[in-house]
PDB file of C-alpha atoms in Angstrom:
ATOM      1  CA  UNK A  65     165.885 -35.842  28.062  1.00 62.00           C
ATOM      2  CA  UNK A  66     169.629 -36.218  28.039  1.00 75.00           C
ATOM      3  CA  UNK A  67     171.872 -33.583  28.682  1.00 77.00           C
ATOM      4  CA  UNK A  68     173.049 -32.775  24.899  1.00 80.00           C
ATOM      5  CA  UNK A  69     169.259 -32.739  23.876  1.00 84.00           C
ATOM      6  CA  UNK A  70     168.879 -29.998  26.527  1.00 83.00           C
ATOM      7  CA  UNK A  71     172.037 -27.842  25.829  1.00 83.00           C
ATOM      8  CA  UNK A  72     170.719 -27.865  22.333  1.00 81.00           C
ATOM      9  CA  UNK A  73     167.376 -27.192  22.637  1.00 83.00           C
ATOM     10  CA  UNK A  74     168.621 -24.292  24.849  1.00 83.00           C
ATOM     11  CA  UNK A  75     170.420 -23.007  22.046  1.00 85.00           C
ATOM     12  CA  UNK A  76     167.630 -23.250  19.850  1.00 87.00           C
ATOM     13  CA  UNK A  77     165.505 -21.565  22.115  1.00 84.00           C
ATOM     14  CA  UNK A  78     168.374 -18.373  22.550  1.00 89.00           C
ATOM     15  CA  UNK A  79     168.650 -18.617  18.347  1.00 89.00           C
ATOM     16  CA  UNK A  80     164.914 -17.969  18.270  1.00 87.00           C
ATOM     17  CA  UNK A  81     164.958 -15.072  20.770  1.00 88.00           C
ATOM     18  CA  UNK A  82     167.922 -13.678  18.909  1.00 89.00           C
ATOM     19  CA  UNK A  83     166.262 -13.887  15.706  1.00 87.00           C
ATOM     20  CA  UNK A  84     163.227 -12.284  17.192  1.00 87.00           C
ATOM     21  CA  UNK A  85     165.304  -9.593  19.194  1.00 88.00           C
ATOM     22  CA  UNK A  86     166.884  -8.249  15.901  1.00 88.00           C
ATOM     23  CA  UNK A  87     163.398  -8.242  13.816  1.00 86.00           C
ATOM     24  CA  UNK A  88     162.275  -5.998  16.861  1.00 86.00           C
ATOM     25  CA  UNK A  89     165.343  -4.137  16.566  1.00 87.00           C
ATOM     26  CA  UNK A  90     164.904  -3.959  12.737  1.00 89.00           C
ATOM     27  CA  UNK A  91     161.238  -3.310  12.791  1.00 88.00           C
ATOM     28  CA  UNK A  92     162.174  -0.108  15.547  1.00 88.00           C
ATOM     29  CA  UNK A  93     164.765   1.172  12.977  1.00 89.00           C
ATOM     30  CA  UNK A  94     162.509   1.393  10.198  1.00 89.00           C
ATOM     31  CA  UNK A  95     159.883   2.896  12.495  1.00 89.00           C
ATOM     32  CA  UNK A  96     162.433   5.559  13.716  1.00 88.00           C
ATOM     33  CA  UNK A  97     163.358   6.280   9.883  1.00 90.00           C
ATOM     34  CA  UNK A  98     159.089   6.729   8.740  1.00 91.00           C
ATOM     35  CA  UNK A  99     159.019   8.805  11.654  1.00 89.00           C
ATOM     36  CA  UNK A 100     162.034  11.174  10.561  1.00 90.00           C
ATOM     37  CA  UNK A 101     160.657  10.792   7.004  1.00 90.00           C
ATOM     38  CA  UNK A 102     157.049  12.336   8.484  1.00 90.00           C
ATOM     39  CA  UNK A 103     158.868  15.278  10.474  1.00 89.00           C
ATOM     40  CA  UNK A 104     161.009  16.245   7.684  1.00 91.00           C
ATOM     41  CA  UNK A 105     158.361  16.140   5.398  1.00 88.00           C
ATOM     42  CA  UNK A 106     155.905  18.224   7.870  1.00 89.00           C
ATOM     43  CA  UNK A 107     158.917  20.696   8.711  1.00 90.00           C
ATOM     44  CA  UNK A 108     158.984  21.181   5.011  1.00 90.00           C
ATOM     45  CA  UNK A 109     155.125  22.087   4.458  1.00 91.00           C
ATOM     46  CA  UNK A 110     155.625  24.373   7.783  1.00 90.00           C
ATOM     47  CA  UNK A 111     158.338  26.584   6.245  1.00 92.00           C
ATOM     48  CA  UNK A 112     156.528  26.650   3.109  1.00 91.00           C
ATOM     49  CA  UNK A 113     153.381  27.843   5.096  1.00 92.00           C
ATOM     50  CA  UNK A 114     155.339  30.202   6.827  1.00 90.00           C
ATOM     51  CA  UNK A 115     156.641  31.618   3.191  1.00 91.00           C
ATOM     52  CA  UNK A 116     153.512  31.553   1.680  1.00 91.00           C
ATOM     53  CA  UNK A 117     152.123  34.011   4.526  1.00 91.00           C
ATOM     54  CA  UNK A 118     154.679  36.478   4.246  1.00 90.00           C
ATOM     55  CA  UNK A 119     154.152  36.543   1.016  1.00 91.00           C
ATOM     56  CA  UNK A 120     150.213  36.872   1.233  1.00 92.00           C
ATOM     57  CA  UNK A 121     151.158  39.566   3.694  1.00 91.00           C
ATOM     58  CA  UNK A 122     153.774  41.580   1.460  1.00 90.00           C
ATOM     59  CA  UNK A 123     150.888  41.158  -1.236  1.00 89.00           C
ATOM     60  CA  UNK A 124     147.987  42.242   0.791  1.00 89.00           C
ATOM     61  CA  UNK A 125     150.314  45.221   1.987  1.00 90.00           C
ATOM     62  CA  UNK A 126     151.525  46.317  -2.170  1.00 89.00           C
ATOM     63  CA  UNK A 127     147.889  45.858  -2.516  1.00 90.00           C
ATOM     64  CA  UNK A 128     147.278  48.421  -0.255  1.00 89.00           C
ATOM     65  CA  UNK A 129     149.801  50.745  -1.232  1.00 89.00           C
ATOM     66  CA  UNK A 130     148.724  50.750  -4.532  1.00 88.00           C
ATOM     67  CA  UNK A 131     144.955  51.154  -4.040  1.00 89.00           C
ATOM     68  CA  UNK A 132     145.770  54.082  -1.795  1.00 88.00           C
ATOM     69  CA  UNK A 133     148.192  55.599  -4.662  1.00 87.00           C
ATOM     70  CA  UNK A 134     145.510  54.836  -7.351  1.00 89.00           C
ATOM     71  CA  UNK A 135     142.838  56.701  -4.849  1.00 88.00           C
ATOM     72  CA  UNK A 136     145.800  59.993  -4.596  1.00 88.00           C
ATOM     73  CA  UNK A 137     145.867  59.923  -8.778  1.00 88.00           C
ATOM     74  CA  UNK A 138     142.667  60.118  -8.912  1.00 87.00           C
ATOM     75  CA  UNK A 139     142.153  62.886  -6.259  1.00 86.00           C
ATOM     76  CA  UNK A 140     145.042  64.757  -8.356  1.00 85.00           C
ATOM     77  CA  UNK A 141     143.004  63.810 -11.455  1.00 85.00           C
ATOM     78  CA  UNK A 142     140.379  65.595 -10.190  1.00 84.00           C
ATOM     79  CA  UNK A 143     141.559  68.240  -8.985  1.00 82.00           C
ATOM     80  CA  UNK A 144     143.395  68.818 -12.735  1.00 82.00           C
ATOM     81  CA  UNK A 145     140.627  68.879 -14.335  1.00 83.00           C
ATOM     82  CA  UNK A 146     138.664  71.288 -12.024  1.00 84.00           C
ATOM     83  CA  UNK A 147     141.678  73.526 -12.128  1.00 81.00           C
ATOM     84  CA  UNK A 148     141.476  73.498 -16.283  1.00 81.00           C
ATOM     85  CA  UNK A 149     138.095  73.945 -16.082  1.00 83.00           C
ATOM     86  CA  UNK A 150     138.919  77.113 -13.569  1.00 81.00           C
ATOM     87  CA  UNK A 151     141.411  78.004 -16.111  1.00 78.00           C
ATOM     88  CA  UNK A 152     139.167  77.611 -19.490  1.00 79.00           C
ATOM     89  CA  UNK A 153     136.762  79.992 -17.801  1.00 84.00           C
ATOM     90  CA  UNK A 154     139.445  82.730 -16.586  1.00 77.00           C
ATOM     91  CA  UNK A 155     140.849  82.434 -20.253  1.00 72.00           C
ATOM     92  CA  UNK A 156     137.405  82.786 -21.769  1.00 76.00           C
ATOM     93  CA  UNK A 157     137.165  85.813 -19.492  1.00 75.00           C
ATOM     94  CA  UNK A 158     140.443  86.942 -20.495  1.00 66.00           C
ATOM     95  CA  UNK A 159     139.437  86.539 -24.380  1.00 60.00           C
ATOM     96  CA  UNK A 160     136.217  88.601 -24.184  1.00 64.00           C
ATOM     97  CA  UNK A 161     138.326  91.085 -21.689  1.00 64.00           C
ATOM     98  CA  UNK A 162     140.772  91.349 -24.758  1.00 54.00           C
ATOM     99  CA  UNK A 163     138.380  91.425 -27.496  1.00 50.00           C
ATOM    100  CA  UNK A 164     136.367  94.710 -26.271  1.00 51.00           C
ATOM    101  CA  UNK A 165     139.497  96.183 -25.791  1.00 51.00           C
ATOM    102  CA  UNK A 166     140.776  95.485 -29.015  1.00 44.00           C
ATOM    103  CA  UNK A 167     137.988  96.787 -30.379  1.00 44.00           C
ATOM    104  CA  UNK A 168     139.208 100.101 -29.505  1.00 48.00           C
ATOM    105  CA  UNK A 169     141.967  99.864 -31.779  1.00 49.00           C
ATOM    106  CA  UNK A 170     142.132 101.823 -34.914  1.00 66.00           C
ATOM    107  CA  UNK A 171     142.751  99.455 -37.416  1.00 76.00           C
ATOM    108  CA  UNK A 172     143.329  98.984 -41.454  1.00 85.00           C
ATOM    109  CA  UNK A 173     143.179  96.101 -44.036  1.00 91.00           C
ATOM    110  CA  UNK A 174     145.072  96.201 -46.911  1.00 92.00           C
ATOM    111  CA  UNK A 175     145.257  92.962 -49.688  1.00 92.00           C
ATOM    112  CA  UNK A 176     148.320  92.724 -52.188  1.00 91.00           C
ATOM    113  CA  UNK A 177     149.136  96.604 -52.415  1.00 91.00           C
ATOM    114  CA  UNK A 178     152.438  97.845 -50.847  1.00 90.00           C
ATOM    115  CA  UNK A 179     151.610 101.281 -51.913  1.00 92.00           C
ATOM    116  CA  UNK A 180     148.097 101.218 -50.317  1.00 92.00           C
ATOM    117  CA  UNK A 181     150.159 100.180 -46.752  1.00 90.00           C
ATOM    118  CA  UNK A 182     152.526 102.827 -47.205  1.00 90.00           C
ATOM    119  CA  UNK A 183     149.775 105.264 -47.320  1.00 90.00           C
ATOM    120  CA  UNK A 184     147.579 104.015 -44.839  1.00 87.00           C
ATOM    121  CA  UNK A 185     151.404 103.594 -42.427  1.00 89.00           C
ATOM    122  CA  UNK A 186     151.855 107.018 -42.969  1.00 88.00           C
ATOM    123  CA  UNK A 187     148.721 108.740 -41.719  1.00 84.00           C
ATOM    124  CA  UNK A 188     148.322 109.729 -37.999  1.00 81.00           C
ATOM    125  CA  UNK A 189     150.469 109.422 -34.789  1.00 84.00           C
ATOM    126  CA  UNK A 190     153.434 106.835 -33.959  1.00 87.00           C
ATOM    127  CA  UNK A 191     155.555 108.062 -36.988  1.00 90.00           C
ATOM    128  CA  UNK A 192     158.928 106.401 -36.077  1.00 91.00           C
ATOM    129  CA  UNK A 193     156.815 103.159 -34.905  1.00 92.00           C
ATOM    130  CA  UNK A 194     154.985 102.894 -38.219  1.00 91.00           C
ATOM    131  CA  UNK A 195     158.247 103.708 -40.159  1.00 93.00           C
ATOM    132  CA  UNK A 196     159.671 100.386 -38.385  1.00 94.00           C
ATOM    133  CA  UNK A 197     156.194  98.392 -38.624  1.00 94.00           C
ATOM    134  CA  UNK A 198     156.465  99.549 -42.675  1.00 94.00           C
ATOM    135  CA  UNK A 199     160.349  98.499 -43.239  1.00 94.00           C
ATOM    136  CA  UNK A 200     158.983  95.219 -41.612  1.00 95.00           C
ATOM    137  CA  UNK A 201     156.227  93.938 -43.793  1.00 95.00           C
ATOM    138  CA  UNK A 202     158.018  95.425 -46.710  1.00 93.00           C
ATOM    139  CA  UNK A 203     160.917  93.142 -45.790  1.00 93.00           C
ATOM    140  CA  UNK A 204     158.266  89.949 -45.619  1.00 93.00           C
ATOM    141  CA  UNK A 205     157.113  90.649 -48.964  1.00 92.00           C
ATOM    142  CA  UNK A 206     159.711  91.423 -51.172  1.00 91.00           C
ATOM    143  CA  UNK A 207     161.587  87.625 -49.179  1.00 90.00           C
ATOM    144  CA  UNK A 208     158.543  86.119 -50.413  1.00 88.00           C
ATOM    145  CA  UNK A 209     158.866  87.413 -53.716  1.00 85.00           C
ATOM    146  CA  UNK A 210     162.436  87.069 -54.146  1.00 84.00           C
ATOM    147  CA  UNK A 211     162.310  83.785 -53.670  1.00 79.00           C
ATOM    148  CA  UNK A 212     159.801  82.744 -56.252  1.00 61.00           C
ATOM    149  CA  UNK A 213     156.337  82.133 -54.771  1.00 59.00           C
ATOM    150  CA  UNK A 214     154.450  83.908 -57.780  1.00 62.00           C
ATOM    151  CA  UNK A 215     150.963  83.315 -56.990  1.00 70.00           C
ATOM    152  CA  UNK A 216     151.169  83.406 -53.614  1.00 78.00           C
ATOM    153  CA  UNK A 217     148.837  86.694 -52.070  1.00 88.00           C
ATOM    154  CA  UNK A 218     148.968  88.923 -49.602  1.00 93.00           C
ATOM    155  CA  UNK A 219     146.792  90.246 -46.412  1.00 94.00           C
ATOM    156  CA  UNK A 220     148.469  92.686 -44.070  1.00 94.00           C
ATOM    157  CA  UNK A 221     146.205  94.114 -41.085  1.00 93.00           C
ATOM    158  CA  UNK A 222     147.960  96.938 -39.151  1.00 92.00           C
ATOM    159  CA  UNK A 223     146.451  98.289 -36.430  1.00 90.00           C
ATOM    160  CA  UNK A 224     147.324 101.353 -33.175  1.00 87.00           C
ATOM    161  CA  UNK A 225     146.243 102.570 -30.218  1.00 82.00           C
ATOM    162  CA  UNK A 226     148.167 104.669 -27.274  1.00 75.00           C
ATOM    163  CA  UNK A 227     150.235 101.713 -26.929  1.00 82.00           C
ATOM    164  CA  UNK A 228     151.940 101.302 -29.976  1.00 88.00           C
ATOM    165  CA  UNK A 229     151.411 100.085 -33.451  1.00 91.00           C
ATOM    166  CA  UNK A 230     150.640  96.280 -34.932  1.00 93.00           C
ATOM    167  CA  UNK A 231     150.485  94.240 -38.333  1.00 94.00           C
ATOM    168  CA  UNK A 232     149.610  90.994 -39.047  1.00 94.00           C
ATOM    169  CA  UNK A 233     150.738  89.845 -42.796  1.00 94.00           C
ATOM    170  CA  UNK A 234     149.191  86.530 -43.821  1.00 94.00           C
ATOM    171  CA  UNK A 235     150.957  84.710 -47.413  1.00 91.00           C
ATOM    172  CA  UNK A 236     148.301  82.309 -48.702  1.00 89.00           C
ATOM    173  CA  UNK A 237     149.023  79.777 -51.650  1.00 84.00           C
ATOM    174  CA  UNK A 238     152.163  78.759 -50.506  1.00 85.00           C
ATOM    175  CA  UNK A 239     153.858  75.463 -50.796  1.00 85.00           C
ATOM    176  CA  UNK A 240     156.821  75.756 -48.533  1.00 84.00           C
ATOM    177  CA  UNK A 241     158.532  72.939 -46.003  1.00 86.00           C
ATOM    178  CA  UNK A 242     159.827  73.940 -41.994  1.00 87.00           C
ATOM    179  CA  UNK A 243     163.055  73.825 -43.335  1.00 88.00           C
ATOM    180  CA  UNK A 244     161.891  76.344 -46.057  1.00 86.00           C
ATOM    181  CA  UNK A 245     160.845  78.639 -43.254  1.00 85.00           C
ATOM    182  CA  UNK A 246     163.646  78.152 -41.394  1.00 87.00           C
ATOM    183  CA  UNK A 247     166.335  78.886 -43.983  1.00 89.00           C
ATOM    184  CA  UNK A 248     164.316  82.056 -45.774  1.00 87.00           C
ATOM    185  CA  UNK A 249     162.933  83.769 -42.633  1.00 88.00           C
ATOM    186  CA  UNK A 250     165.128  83.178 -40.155  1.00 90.00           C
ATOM    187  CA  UNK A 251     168.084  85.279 -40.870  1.00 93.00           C
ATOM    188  CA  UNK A 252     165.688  87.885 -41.602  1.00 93.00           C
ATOM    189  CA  UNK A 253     163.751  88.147 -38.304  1.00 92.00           C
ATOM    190  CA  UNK A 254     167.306  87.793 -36.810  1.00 93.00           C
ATOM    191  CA  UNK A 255     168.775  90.636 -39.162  1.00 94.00           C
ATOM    192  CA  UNK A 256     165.632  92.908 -38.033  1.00 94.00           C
ATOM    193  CA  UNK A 257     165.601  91.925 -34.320  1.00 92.00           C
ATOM    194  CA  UNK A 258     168.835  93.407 -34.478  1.00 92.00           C
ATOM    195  CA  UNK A 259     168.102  96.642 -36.398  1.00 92.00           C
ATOM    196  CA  UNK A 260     165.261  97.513 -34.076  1.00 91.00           C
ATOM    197  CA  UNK A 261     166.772  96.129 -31.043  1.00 87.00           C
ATOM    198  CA  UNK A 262     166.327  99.324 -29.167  1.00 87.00           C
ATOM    199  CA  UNK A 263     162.415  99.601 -30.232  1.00 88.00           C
ATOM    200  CA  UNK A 264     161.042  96.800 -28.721  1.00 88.00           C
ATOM    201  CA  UNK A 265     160.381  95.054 -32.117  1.00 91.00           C
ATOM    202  CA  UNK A 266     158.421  91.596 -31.483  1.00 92.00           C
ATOM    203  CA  UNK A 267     157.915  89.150 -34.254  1.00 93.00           C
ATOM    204  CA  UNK A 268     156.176  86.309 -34.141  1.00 92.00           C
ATOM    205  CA  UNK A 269     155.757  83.811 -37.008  1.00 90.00           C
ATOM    206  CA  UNK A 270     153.335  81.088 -37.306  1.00 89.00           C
ATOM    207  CA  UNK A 271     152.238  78.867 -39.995  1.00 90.00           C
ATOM    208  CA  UNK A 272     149.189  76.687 -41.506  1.00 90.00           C
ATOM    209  CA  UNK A 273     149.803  73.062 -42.709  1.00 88.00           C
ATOM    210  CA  UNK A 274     148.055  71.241 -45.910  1.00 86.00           C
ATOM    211  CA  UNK A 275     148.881  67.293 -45.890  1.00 85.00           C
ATOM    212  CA  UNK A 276     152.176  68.050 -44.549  1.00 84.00           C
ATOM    213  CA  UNK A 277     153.189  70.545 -46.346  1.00 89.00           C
ATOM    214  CA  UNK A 278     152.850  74.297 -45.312  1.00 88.00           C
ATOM    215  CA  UNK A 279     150.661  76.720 -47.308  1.00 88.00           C
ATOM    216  CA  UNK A 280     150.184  80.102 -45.044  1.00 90.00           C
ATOM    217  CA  UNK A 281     152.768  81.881 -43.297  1.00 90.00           C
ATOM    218  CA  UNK A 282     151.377  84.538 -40.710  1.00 91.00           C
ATOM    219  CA  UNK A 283     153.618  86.856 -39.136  1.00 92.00           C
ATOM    220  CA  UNK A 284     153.205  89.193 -36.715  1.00 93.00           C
ATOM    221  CA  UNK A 285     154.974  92.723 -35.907  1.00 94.00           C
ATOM    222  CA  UNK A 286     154.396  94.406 -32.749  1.00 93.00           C
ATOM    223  CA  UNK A 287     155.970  97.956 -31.993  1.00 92.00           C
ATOM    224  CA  UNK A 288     155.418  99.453 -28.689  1.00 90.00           C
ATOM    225  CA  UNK A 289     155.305 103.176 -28.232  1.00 82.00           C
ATOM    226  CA  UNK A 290     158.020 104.918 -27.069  1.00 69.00           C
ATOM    227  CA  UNK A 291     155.943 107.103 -24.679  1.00 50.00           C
ATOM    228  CA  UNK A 292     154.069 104.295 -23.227  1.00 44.00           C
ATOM    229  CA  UNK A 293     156.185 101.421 -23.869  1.00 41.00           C
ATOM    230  CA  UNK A 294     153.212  98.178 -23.325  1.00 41.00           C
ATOM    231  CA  UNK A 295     152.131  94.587 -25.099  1.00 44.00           C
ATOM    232  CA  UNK A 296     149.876  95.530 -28.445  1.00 43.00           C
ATOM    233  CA  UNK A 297     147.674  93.121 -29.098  1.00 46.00           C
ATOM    234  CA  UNK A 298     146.629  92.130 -32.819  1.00 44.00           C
ATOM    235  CA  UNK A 299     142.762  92.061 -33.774  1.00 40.00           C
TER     236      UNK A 299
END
């Protein structure tokens, strides 16, 4: 072999070594890059581990929290509805309590006659009390009248004891609206509120509803005594 044959044959041989040199190098490079790839990628189902179990843990915690809150309304639940049941027995004793005494009072019933009222109002003790209990319900009666409720009727209960006097008048067959009520009786409760203001007068009103509309007024006068000044309570 000639010299030229072997200078080329070395060069082949360094062109070949090259060539597999840079696969290598190639085959490295792509190596290194799958491996990045493959951290990256596990680095990226790590952290989303690691979020996922702080948020199991912030869920297992609000669960917590709220089972415990449920378990304290429930306790308070409870405990509500022992107390009403405390309190529907102390008002059913208070009811009975009320009722015998009531029964005590002296008491009168009079249905669509003024005159009969004035007559029983004016028998016994508490004149000056019954005078103002009187100018009351008289009051009711001729507003309801004066304002055109013909056929509507009349039940006034009065009733005394050491305490003071009481009446009750109920107005039945009545077709009236709140705003009714409002606008007729109003001013009047006002106007004797301030008449009587020194007596004690109480008046309450309350009413009884048919599909909306209302159909019995009740209204009720209390005047304590001026001896024993004290809540009267209505039969």
């Amino acid at each position: 072999m000639d010299r030229y044959t072997r200078i080329h044959k070395a060069k082949l041989d360094t062109q070949l070594l090259q060539e597999e040199y840079d696969a290598g190098v190639e085959f490295v490079n792509k190596l290194h890059l799958q491996r990045n790839k493959i951290k990256q990628a596990v680095e990226k189902e790590v952290q989303k581990q690691k979020e996922l179990r702080e948020k199991i843990q912030f869920l297992k915690a609000e669960r917590n929290r709220v089972e415990k809150a449920n378990r304290t309304q429930a306790k308070l639940f409870d405990k509500a509805q022992n107390d009403r049941t405390s309190l529907e027995i102390e008002a059913e004793s208070y009811t009975k309590n009320n009722e015998t005494k009531l029964s005590a009072l002296t008491s009168q019933t009079v249905k669509n006659n003024f005159p009969e009222l004035i007559v029983h109002l004016n028998r016994g003790d508490l004149p000056t009390e019954k005078s103002i209990l009187l100018t009351c319900l008289g009051k009711f009666i001729r507003t309801m009248a004066e304002n055109e409720f013909e056929e509507h009727n009349w039940t006034a209960k009065i009733a005394e004891n050491g305490k003071g006097v009481a009446g009750r008048i109920r107005f039945d067959a009545i077709f009236m609206t709140e705003a009714d009520i409002k606008l007729i009786y109003k001013p009047v409760v006002q106007e004797l509120g301030k008449r009587f203001s020194r007596s004690g007068l109480q008046i309450q009103t309350k009413t009884g509803k048919k599909n909306g509309v209302i159909t019995v007024v009740d209204l009720i006068v209390r005047v304590p005594s001026r001896i024993r000044e004290a809540g009267l309570e209505l039969p």
